[in-house]
PDB file of C-alpha atoms in Angstrom:
ATOM      1  CA  GLN A1022      85.530  77.606  35.927  1.00 95.00           C
ATOM      2  CA  VAL A1023      87.492  79.261  33.161  1.00 97.00           C
ATOM      3  CA  GLN A1024      89.167  76.914  30.844  1.00 98.00           C
ATOM      4  CA  LEU A1025      91.438  77.591  27.519  1.00 98.00           C
ATOM      5  CA  VAL A1026      92.372  74.815  25.459  1.00 97.00           C
ATOM      6  CA  GLU A1027      94.895  75.209  22.609  1.00 97.00           C
ATOM      7  CA  SER A1028      95.045  72.822  19.731  1.00 97.00           C
ATOM      8  CA  GLY A1029      97.008  72.775  16.297  1.00 97.00           C
ATOM      9  CA  GLY A1030     100.706  72.781  17.281  1.00 97.00           C
ATOM     10  CA  GLY A1031     102.995  70.288  15.912  1.00 97.00           C
ATOM     11  CA  LEU A1032     106.247  69.706  13.801  1.00 98.00           C
ATOM     12  CA  VAL A1033     106.502  71.732  10.541  1.00 98.00           C
ATOM     13  CA  GLN A1034     109.454  72.457   8.119  1.00 98.00           C
ATOM     14  CA  ALA A1035     110.501  76.171   7.523  1.00 98.00           C
ATOM     15  CA  GLY A1036     108.321  77.923   5.195  1.00 98.00           C
ATOM     16  CA  GLY A1037     105.181  75.862   6.172  1.00 98.00           C
ATOM     17  CA  SER A1038     102.027  76.842   7.991  1.00 98.00           C
ATOM     18  CA  LEU A1039     100.005  75.893  11.061  1.00 98.00           C
ATOM     19  CA  ARG A1040      96.825  77.245  12.517  1.00 98.00           C
ATOM     20  CA  LEU A1041      96.375  77.088  16.225  1.00 98.00           C
ATOM     21  CA  SER A1042      93.014  77.066  17.825  1.00 98.00           C
ATOM     22  CA  CYS A1043      91.841  78.287  21.375  1.00 98.00           C
ATOM     23  CA  ALA A1044      88.651  77.044  22.683  1.00 98.00           C
ATOM     24  CA  ALA A1045      87.391  79.212  25.761  1.00 98.00           C
ATOM     25  CA  SER A1046      84.699  78.119  28.083  1.00 97.00           C
ATOM     26  CA  GLY A1047      83.444  79.268  31.542  1.00 97.00           C
ATOM     27  CA  LEU A1048      83.510  83.016  30.538  1.00 96.00           C
ATOM     28  CA  THR A1049      81.728  85.679  28.478  1.00 95.00           C
ATOM     29  CA  PHE A1050      84.099  85.283  25.548  1.00 95.00           C
ATOM     30  CA  SER A1051      82.971  88.393  23.830  1.00 93.00           C
ATOM     31  CA  SER A1052      83.820  90.720  26.936  1.00 94.00           C
ATOM     32  CA  TYR A1053      87.530  89.418  26.521  1.00 95.00           C
ATOM     33  CA  THR A1054      90.594  90.564  24.862  1.00 96.00           C
ATOM     34  CA  MET A1055      92.416  87.415  23.598  1.00 97.00           C
ATOM     35  CA  GLY A1056      96.151  87.245  23.129  1.00 97.00           C
ATOM     36  CA  TRP A1057      98.677  84.482  21.703  1.00 98.00           C
ATOM     37  CA  PHE A1058     101.811  84.379  23.696  1.00 98.00           C
ATOM     38  CA  ARG A1059     104.906  82.130  23.159  1.00 98.00           C
ATOM     39  CA  GLN A1060     107.968  81.051  25.182  1.00 98.00           C
ATOM     40  CA  ALA A1061     111.096  79.578  23.690  1.00 96.00           C
ATOM     41  CA  PRO A1062     113.422  77.678  25.981  1.00 92.00           C
ATOM     42  CA  GLY A1063     115.730  80.133  27.760  1.00 94.00           C
ATOM     43  CA  LYS A1064     113.736  82.929  26.770  1.00 96.00           C
ATOM     44  CA  GLU A1065     110.877  85.152  28.170  1.00 96.00           C
ATOM     45  CA  ARG A1066     107.476  84.947  27.303  1.00 96.00           C
ATOM     46  CA  GLU A1067     106.330  87.332  24.676  1.00 97.00           C
ATOM     47  CA  LEU A1068     102.910  88.488  23.232  1.00 97.00           C
ATOM     48  CA  VAL A1069     102.811  87.441  19.476  1.00 98.00           C
ATOM     49  CA  ALA A1070      99.337  88.765  18.735  1.00 98.00           C
ATOM     50  CA  GLY A1071      96.306  90.032  20.343  1.00 97.00           C
ATOM     51  CA  ILE A1072      92.628  90.759  19.389  1.00 96.00           C
ATOM     52  CA  LYS A1073      89.983  92.866  20.885  1.00 94.00           C
ATOM     53  CA  TRP A1074      86.433  91.638  21.571  1.00 87.00           C
ATOM     54  CA  SER A1075      84.980  92.851  18.355  1.00 81.00           C
ATOM     55  CA  GLY A1076      87.951  91.526  16.302  1.00 76.00           C
ATOM     56  CA  GLY A1077      88.224  94.756  14.560  1.00 79.00           C
ATOM     57  CA  ASN A1078      91.574  95.829  16.352  1.00 90.00           C
ATOM     58  CA  THR A1079      94.469  93.640  16.464  1.00 94.00           C
ATOM     59  CA  TYR A1080      98.228  93.786  17.468  1.00 96.00           C
ATOM     60  CA  TYR A1081     101.376  91.834  16.180  1.00 97.00           C
ATOM     61  CA  THR A1082     104.770  91.788  17.426  1.00 97.00           C
ATOM     62  CA  ASP A1083     107.252  93.012  14.809  1.00 97.00           C
ATOM     63  CA  SER A1084     108.693  89.569  14.267  1.00 97.00           C
ATOM     64  CA  VAL A1085     105.387  88.118  12.852  1.00 98.00           C
ATOM     65  CA  LYS A1086     103.770  90.828  11.142  1.00 98.00           C
ATOM     66  CA  GLY A1087     102.807  89.721   7.582  1.00 98.00           C
ATOM     67  CA  ARG A1088     103.193  86.027   8.383  1.00 98.00           C
ATOM     68  CA  PHE A1089     100.669  85.511  11.227  1.00 98.00           C
ATOM     69  CA  THR A1090      96.921  86.476  11.517  1.00 98.00           C
ATOM     70  CA  ILE A1091      94.835  86.411  14.590  1.00 97.00           C
ATOM     71  CA  SER A1092      91.030  85.992  14.405  1.00 96.00           C
ATOM     72  CA  ARG A1093      88.283  85.005  16.464  1.00 96.00           C
ATOM     73  CA  ASP A1094      84.647  83.621  16.314  1.00 96.00           C
ATOM     74  CA  ASN A1095      82.754  84.952  19.246  1.00 95.00           C
ATOM     75  CA  ALA A1096      79.966  82.451  18.341  1.00 96.00           C
ATOM     76  CA  LYS A1097      82.295  79.690  18.929  1.00 97.00           C
ATOM     77  CA  ASN A1098      84.096  81.041  21.729  1.00 97.00           C
ATOM     78  CA  THR A1099      87.287  80.476  19.735  1.00 97.00           C
ATOM     79  CA  VAL A1100      90.475  82.517  18.929  1.00 98.00           C
ATOM     80  CA  TYR A1101      92.903  81.420  16.184  1.00 98.00           C
ATOM     81  CA  LEU A1102      96.256  82.092  15.010  1.00 98.00           C
ATOM     82  CA  GLN A1103      97.335  81.317  11.389  1.00 98.00           C
ATOM     83  CA  MET A1104     100.920  81.012  10.909  1.00 98.00           C
ATOM     84  CA  ASN A1105     102.416  81.165   7.651  1.00 98.00           C
ATOM     85  CA  SER A1106     106.041  81.301   6.597  1.00 98.00           C
ATOM     86  CA  LEU A1107     107.052  79.824   9.617  1.00 98.00           C
ATOM     87  CA  LYS A1108     110.826  80.123  10.717  1.00 98.00           C
ATOM     88  CA  PRO A1109     113.013  78.104  13.034  1.00 97.00           C
ATOM     89  CA  GLU A1110     112.865  80.906  15.598  1.00 97.00           C
ATOM     90  CA  ASP A1111     109.128  80.510  15.482  1.00 98.00           C
ATOM     91  CA  THR A1112     109.768  77.333  17.624  1.00 98.00           C
ATOM     92  CA  ALA A1113     108.116  77.821  21.208  1.00 98.00           C
ATOM     93  CA  VAL A1114     105.443  76.810  23.392  1.00 98.00           C
ATOM     94  CA  TYR A1115     102.364  78.806  22.250  1.00 98.00           C
ATOM     95  CA  TYR A1116      99.604  79.989  24.879  1.00 98.00           C
ATOM     96  CA  CYS A1117      96.417  81.751  24.471  1.00 98.00           C
ATOM     97  CA  ALA A1118      95.235  84.072  27.365  1.00 98.00           C
ATOM     98  CA  ALA A1119      92.154  86.212  28.163  1.00 97.00           C
ATOM     99  CA  ALA A1120      92.242  89.753  29.421  1.00 96.00           C
ATOM    100  CA  TYR A1121      88.954  91.189  30.704  1.00 94.00           C
ATOM    101  CA  GLY A1122      87.769  94.271  28.717  1.00 87.00           C
ATOM    102  CA  SER A1123      89.285  96.346  26.202  1.00 83.00           C
ATOM    103  CA  GLY A1124      92.589  98.417  26.379  1.00 84.00           C
ATOM    104  CA  ILE A1125      96.067  98.412  24.876  1.00 86.00           C
ATOM    105  CA  VAL A1126      96.497  94.791  23.967  1.00 87.00           C
ATOM    106  CA  ARG A1127     100.124  94.551  24.899  1.00 87.00           C
ATOM    107  CA  GLU A1128      99.550  96.303  28.358  1.00 89.00           C
ATOM    108  CA  MET A1129      96.509  94.455  29.424  1.00 91.00           C
ATOM    109  CA  ARG A1130      96.575  91.896  32.255  1.00 94.00           C
ATOM    110  CA  TYR A1131      95.948  88.561  31.181  1.00 96.00           C
ATOM    111  CA  ASP A1132      94.119  86.631  33.885  1.00 95.00           C
ATOM    112  CA  TYR A1133      93.313  83.304  32.205  1.00 98.00           C
ATOM    113  CA  TRP A1134      95.631  81.108  30.418  1.00 98.00           C
ATOM    114  CA  GLY A1135      95.757  77.644  28.579  1.00 98.00           C
ATOM    115  CA  GLN A1136      98.181  74.883  28.964  1.00 97.00           C
ATOM    116  CA  GLY A1137     100.024  75.636  25.681  1.00 97.00           C
ATOM    117  CA  THR A1138     100.733  73.901  22.538  1.00 98.00           C
ATOM    118  CA  GLN A1139     104.169  73.147  21.084  1.00 98.00           C
ATOM    119  CA  VAL A1140     105.313  74.505  17.976  1.00 98.00           C
ATOM    120  CA  THR A1141     108.516  73.097  16.240  1.00 98.00           C
ATOM    121  CA  VAL A1142     109.805  74.437  13.051  1.00 98.00           C
ATOM    122  CA  SER A1143     112.685  72.522  11.344  1.00 97.00           C
ATOM    123  CA  SER A1144     115.196  74.032   9.223  1.00 94.00           C
TER     124      SER A1144
END
């Protein structure tokens, strides 16, 4: 049974930082592209960042470029999202997700999802 468990969310002031973690089990982690998505109230879910199996190829949506960094540790079956210079508009539930194989990160089909972790940025 595949499980993705996010942690690290919370309440932070604008300009602050948070580091999200997603621990995966039940799958061959190194065979999966991993993504971080977010969904704010009343908005559609969006792909924030993605990373291919080797960690050498990453994707970021424009609004987080230069502020967020995605990374992975295949030995620990964990993917991270370091979020710096947070803004109130980053407030959302953040989900990690897994897509088998390698392709265009933003076009892949993400089959496995975590339960999400709330990130709230106060102004």
